[in-house]
mmCIF file of C-alpha atoms in Angstrom:
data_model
loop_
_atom_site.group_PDB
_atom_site.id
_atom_site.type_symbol
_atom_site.label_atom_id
_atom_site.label_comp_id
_atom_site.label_asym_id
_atom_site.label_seq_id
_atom_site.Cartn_x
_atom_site.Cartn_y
_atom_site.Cartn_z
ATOM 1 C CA UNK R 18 144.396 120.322 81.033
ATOM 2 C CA UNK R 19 141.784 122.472 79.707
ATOM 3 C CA UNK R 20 138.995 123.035 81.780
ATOM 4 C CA UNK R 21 135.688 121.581 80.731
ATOM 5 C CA UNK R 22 132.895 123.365 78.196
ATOM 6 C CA UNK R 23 129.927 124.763 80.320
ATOM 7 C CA UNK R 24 128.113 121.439 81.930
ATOM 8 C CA UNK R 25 124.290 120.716 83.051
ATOM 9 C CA UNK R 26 125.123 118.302 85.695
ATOM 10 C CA UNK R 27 121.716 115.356 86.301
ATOM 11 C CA UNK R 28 122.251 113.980 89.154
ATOM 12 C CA UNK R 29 120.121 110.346 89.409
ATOM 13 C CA UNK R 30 120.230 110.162 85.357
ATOM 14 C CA UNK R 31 118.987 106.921 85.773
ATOM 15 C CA UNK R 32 116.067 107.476 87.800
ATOM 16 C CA UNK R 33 112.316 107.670 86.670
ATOM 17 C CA UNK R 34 112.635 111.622 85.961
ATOM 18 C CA UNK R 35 116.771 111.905 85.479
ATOM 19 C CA UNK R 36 116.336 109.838 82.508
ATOM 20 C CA UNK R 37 114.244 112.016 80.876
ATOM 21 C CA UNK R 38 115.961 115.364 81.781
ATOM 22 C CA UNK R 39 119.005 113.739 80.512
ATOM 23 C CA UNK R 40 117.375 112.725 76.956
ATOM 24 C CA UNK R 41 115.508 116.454 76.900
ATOM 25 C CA UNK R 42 118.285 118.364 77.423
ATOM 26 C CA UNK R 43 120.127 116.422 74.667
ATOM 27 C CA UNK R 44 117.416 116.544 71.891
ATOM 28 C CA UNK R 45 117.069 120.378 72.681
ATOM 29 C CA UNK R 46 118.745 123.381 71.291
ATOM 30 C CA UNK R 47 121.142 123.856 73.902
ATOM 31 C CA UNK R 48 124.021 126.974 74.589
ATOM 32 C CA UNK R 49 126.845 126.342 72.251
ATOM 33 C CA UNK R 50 129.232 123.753 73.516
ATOM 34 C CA UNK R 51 127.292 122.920 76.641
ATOM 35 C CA UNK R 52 127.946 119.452 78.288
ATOM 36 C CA UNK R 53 125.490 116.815 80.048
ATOM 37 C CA UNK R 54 127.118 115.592 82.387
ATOM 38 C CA UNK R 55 125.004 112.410 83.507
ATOM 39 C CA UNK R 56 126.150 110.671 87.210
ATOM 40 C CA UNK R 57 125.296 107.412 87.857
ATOM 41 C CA UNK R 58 126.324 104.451 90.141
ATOM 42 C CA UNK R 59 127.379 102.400 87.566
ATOM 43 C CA UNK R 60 127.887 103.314 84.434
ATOM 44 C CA UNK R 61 127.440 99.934 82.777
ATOM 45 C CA UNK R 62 123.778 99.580 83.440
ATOM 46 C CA UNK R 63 121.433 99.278 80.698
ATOM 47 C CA UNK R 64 120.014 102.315 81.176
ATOM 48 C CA UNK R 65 123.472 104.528 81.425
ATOM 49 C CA UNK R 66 124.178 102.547 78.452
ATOM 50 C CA UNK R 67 121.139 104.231 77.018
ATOM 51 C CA UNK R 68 121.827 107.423 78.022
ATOM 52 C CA UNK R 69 125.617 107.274 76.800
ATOM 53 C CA UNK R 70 124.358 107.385 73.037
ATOM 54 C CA UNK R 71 122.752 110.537 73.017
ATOM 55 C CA UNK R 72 124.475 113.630 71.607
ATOM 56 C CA UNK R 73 126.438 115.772 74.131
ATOM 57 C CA UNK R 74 125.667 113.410 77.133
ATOM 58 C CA UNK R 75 128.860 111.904 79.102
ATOM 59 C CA UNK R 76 128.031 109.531 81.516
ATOM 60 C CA UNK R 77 129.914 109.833 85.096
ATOM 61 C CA UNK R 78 129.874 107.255 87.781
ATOM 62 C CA UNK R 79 130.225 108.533 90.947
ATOM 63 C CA UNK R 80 128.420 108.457 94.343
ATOM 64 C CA UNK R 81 126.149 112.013 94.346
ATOM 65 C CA UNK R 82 126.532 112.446 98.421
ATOM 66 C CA UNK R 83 130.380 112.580 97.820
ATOM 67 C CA UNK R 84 130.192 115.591 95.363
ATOM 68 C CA UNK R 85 132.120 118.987 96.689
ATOM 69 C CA UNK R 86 132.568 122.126 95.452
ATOM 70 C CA UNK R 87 136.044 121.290 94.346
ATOM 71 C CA UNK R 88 134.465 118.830 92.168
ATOM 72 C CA UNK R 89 131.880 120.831 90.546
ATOM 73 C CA UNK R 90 134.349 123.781 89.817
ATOM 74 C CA UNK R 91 136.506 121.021 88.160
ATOM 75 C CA UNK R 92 133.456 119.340 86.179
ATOM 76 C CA UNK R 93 132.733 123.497 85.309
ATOM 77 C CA UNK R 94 128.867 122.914 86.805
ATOM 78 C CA UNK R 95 126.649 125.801 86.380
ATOM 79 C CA UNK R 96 123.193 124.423 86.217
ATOM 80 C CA UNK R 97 122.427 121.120 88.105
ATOM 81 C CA UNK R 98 119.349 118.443 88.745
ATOM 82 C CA UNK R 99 119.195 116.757 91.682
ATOM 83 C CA UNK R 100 116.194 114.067 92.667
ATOM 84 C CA UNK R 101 117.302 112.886 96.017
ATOM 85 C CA UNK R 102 116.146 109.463 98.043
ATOM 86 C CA UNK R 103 113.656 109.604 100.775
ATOM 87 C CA UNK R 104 115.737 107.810 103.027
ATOM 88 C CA UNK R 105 115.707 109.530 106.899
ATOM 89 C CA UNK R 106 119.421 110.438 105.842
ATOM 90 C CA UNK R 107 117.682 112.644 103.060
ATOM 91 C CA UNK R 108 118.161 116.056 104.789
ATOM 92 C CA UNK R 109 122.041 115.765 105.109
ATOM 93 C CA UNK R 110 122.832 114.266 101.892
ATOM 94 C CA UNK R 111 120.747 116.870 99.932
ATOM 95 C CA UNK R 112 121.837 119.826 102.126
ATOM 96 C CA UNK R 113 125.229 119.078 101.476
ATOM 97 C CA UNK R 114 124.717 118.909 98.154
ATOM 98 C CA UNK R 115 123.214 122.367 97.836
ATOM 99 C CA UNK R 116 125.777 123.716 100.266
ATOM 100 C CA UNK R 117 128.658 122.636 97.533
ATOM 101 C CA UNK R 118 126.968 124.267 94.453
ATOM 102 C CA UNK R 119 126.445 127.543 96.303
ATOM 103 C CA UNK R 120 129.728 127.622 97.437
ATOM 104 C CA UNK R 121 130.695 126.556 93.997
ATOM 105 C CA UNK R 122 129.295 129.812 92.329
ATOM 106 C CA UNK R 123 126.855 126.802 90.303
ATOM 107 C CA UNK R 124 123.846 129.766 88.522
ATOM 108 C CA UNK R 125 120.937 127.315 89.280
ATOM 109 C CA UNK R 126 119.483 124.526 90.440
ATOM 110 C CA UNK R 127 116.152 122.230 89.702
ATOM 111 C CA UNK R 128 115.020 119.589 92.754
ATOM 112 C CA UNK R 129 112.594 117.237 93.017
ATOM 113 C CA UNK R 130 110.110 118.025 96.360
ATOM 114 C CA UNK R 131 106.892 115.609 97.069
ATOM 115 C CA UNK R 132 103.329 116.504 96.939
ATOM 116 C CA UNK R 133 102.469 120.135 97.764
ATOM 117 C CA UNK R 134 99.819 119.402 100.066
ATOM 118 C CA UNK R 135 102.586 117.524 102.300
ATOM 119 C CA UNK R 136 105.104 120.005 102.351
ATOM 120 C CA UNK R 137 104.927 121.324 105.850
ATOM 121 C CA UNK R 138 106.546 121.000 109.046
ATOM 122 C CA UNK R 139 103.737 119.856 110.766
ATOM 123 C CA UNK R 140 103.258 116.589 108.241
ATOM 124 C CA UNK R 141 102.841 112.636 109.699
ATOM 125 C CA UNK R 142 104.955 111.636 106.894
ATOM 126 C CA UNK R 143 108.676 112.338 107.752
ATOM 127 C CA UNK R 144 109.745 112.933 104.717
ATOM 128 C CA UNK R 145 107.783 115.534 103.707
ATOM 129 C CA UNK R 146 109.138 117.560 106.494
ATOM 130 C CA UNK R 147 112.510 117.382 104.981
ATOM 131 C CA UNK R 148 111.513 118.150 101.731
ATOM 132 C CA UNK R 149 110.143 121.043 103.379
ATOM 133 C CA UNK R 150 113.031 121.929 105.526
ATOM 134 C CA UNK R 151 115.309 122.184 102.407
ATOM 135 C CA UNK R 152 113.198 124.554 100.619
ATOM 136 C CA UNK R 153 113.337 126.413 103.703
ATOM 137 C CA UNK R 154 117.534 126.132 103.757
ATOM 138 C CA UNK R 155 117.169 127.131 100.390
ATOM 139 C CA UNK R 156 115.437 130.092 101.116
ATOM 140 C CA UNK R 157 117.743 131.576 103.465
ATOM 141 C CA UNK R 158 119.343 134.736 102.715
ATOM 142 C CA UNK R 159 122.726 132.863 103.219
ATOM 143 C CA UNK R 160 121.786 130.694 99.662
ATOM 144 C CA UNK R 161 120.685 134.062 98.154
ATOM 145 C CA UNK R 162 123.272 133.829 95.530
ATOM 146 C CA UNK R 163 122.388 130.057 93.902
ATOM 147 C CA UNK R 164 118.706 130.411 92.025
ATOM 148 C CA UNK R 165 116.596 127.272 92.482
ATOM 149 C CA UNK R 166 113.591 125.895 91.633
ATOM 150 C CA UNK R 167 111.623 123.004 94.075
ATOM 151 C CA UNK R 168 109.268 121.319 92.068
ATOM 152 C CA UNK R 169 106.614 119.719 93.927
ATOM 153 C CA UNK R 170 105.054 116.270 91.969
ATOM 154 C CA UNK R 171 101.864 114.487 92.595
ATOM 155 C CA UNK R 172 102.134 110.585 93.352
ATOM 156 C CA UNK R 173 103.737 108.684 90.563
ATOM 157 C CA UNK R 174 100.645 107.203 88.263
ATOM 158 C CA UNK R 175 102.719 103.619 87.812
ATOM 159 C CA UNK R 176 103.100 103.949 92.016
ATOM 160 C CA UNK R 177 99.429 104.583 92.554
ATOM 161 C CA UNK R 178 98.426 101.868 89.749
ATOM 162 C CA UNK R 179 100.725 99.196 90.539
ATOM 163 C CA UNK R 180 98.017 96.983 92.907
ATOM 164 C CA UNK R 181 95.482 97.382 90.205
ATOM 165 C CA UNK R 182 98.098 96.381 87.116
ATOM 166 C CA UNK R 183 99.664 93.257 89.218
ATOM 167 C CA UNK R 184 95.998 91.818 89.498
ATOM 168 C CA UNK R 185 95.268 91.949 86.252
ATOM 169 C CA UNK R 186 98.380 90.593 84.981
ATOM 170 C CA UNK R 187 97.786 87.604 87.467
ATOM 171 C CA UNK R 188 94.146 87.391 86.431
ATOM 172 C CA UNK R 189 95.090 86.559 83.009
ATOM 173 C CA UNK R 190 97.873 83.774 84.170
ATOM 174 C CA UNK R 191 95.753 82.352 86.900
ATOM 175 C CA UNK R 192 92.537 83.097 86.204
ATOM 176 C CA UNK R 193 91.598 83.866 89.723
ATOM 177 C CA UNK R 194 91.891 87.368 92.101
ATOM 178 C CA UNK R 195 93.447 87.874 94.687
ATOM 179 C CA UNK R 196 92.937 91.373 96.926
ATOM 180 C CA UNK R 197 93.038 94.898 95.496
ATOM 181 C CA UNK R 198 94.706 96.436 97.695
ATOM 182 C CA UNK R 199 94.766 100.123 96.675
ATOM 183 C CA UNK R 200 96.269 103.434 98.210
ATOM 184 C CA UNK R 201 93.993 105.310 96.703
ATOM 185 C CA UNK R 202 90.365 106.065 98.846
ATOM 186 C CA UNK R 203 87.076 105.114 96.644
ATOM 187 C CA UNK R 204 85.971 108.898 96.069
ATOM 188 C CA UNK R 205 88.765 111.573 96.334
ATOM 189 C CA UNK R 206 90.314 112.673 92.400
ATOM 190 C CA UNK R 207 93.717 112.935 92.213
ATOM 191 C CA UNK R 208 96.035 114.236 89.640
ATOM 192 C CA UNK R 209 98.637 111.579 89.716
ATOM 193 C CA UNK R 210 101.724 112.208 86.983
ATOM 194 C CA UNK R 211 104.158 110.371 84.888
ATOM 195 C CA UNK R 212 107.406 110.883 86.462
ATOM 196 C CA UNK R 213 108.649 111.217 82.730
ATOM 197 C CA UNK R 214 106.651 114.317 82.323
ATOM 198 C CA UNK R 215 108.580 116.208 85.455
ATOM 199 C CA UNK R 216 111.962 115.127 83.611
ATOM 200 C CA UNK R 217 110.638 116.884 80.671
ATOM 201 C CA UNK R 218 109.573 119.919 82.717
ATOM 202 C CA UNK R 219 112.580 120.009 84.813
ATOM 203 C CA UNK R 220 114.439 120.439 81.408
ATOM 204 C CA UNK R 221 112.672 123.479 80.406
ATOM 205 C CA UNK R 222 113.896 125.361 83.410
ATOM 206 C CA UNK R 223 117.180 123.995 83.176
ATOM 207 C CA UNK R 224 117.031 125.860 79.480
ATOM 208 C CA UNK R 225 115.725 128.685 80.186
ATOM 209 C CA UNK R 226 117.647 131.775 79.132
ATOM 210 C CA UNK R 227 116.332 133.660 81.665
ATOM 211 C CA UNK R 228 116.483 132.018 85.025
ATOM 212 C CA UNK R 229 115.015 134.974 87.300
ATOM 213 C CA UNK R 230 111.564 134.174 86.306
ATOM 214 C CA UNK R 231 111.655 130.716 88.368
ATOM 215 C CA UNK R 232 113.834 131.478 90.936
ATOM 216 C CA UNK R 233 112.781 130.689 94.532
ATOM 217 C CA UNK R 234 109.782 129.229 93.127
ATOM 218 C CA UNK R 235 107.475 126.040 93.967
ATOM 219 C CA UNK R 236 106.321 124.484 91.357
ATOM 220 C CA UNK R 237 102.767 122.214 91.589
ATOM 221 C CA UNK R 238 103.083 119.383 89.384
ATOM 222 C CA UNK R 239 99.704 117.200 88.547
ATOM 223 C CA UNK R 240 99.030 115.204 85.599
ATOM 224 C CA UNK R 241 96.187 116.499 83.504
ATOM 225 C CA UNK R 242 93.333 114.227 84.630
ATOM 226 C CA UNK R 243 92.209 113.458 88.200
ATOM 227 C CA UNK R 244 91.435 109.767 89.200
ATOM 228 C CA UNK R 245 89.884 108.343 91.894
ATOM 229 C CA UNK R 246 89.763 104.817 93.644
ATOM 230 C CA UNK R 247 86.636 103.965 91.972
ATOM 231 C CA UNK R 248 87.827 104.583 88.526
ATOM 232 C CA UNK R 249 90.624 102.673 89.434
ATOM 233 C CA UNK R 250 88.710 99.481 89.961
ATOM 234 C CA UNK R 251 86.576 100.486 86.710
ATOM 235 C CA UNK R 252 89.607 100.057 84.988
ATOM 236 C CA UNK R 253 90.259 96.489 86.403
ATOM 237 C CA UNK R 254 86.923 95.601 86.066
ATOM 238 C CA UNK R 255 87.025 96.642 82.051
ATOM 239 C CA UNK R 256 90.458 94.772 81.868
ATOM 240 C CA UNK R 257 89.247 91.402 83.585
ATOM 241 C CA UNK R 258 85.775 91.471 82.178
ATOM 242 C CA UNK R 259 84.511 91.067 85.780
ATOM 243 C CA UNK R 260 83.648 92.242 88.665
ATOM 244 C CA UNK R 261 86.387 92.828 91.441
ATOM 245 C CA UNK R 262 85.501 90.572 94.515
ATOM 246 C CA UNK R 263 87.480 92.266 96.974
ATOM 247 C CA UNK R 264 88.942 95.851 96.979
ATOM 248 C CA UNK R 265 90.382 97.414 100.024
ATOM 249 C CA UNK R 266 90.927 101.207 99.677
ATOM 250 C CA UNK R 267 93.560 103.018 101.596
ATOM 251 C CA UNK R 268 95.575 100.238 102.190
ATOM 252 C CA UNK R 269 98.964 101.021 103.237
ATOM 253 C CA UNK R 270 100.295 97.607 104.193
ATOM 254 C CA UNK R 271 102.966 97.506 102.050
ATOM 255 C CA UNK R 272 104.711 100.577 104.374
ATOM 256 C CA UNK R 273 104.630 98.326 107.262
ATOM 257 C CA UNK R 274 106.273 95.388 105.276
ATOM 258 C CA UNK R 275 109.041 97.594 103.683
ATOM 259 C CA UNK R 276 109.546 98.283 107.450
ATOM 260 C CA UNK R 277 109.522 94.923 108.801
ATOM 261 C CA UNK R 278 112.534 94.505 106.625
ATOM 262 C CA UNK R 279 114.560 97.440 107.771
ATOM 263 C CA UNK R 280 117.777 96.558 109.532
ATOM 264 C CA UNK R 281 119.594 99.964 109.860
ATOM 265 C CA UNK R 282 116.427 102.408 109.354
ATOM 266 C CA UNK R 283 114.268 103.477 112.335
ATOM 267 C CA UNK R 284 111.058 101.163 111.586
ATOM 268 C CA UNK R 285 108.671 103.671 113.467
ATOM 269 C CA UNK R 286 110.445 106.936 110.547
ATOM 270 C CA UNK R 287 109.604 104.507 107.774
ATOM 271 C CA UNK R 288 106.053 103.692 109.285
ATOM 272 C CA UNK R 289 105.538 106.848 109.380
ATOM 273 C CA UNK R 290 104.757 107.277 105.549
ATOM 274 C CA UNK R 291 101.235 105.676 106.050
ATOM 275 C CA UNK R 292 100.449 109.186 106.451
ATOM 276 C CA UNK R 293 101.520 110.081 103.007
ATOM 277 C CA UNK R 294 98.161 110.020 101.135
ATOM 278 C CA UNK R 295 96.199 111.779 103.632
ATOM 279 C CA UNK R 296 96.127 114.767 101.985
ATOM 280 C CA UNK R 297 94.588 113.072 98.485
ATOM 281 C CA UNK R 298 92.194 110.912 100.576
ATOM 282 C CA UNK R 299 90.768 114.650 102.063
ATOM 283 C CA UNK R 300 90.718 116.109 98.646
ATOM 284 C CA UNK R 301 93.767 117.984 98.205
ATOM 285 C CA UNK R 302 95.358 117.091 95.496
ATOM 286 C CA UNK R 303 93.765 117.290 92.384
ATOM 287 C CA UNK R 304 94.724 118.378 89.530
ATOM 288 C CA UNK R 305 93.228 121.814 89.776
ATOM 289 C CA UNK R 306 96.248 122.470 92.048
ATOM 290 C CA UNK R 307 98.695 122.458 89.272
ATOM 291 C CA UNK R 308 100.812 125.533 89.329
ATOM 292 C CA UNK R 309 99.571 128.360 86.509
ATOM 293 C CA UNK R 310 103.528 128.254 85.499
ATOM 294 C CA UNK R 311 103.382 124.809 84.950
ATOM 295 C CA UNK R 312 100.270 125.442 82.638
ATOM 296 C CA UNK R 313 101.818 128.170 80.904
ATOM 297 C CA UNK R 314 104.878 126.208 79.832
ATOM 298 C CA UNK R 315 102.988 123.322 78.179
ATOM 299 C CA UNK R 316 101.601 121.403 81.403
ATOM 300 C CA UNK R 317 101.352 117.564 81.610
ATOM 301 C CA UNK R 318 99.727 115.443 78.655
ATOM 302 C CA UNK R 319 100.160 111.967 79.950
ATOM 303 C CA UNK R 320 96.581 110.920 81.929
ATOM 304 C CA UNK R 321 96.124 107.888 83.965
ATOM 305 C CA UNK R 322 94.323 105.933 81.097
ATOM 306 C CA UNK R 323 97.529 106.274 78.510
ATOM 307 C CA UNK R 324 100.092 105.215 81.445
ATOM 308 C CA UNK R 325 97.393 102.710 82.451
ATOM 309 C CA UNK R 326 96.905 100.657 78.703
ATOM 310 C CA UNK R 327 100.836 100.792 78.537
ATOM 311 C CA UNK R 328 101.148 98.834 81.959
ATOM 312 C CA UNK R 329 98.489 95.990 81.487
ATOM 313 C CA UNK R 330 99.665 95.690 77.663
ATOM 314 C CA UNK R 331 101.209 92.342 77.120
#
């Protein structure tokens, strides 16, 4: 059997940035004869479905965590995108993963971090840590031969909106508000980003003709405007043509209910992501922290007002 043409392998083409690597990569000028190969847990989905009709993009169902170097010497890998769970299992599924391409002889690789400000080992988050304990792996002259790129998002702007956008979509059924409960402090801008956008990015690396330029590198990724808590309930307030009777800022409740209603998880590991936005309620993460790489390659373009009209439209 011949061996496969030359393949960029997305891992997570389904996700909120694999789908748009996946679609990138395919409307792009890409190498002569080069394969997307896009893996999936089930292939039938809508979305896979989606992905299967663009040009040069072959859908693949398998379970990411179970890939080997076997496998992506048979699949021919030489580039790969991987944006991993946060689960507390994070650390040895992604390690593994990176441990197979180098030993693979796979050029490059582009991964998915959290917010810079977070990445550290001394974070109350937990799973910032292991973002940052893979970069360190990464960086080990043992994984000297595989190039890589961690790219290092802001919060999701549909995550941080999703409070204010539920309220006004029950507004207009009921009539009546309920809390806004919002992550986001009253005062402190933040660049939040359409995961789309870091797809899009993502696949300018993975097309790059030169690699060297962005190896071992960090990337910060912010959307191009900041927004704060206040302008958040502005937004409501315009939407609703009132004034919002109750708004509680930095409200992480919803952490402690997605860990009420852990079974197998550590409840105290998932609490621990209340700590998450302490960084953006003290200021650091703004927009202004965007990477000048980032910049140089076309930045962001999608603010929080353009992501904002598309979620309240009806």
């Amino acid at each position: 059997m011949p061996s496969p043409p030359p393949t960029i392998l997305v891992v997570g083409s389904t996700g909120n940035t694999g789908r748009t690597v996946a679609s990138t990569l395919s409307s792009s000028s890409l190498p002569q004869n080069t394969r997307i190969l896009a893996l999936t847990r089930s292939s039938s989905s809508p979305a896979a479905q989606a992905l299967a009709q663009f040009p040069n993009v072959q859908i693949c169902e398998k379970n990411w965590p179970d890939i080997d170097s076997a496998w992506l010497k048979q699949q021919n890998v030489t580039r790969a995108f991987i944006a991993s769970h946060n689960a507390p299992n994070h650390f040895a599924e992604e390690s593994t993963f990176h441990l197979a391409c180098l030993l693979a002889g796979v050029e490059y690789v582009v991964r998915i971090s959290t917010t810079a400000a977070n990445v550290t080992p001394t974070c109350g988050a937990y799973y910032p840590r292991t973002h940052w304990a893979i970069e360190q792996l990464l960086s080990s002259p043992e994984f000297a031969s595989l190039k890589w790129t961690s790219l290092q998002p802001n919060v999701f702007t549909q995550l941080y909106l999703s409070p204010a956008a539920s309220l006004v979509k029950q507004f207009r059924k009921t009539g009546s508000q309920g809390p806004l409960r919002l992550m986001a402090d009253a005062k402190s801008p933040v660049g939040v980003i359409d995961p789309s956008e870091i797809g899009i990015f993502a696949a300018k690396l993975l097309l790059s003709p030169s690699i060297s330029a962005h190896a071992g590198k960090r990337y910060v990724l912010n959307g191009p405007e900041d927004i704060s808590g206040d302008e958040i309930v502005g937004l409501v307030e315009k939407a609703i043509g009132e004034k919002v009777k109750d708004v509680r800022y930095k409200d992480m409740s919803f952490i402690h209910e997605w860990a009420d209603g852990e079974e197998k998880e550590t409840k105290s590991i998932i609490r621990s992501i209340v700590h998450a936005p302490e960084t953006a309620w003290e200021g650091k993460c703004s927009a202004s922290t965007t990477s000048k790489e980032v910049k140089e390659l076309g930045g962001m373009k999608r603010g929080p007002g353009e992501v904002w009209g598309e979620m309240i439209a009806e």
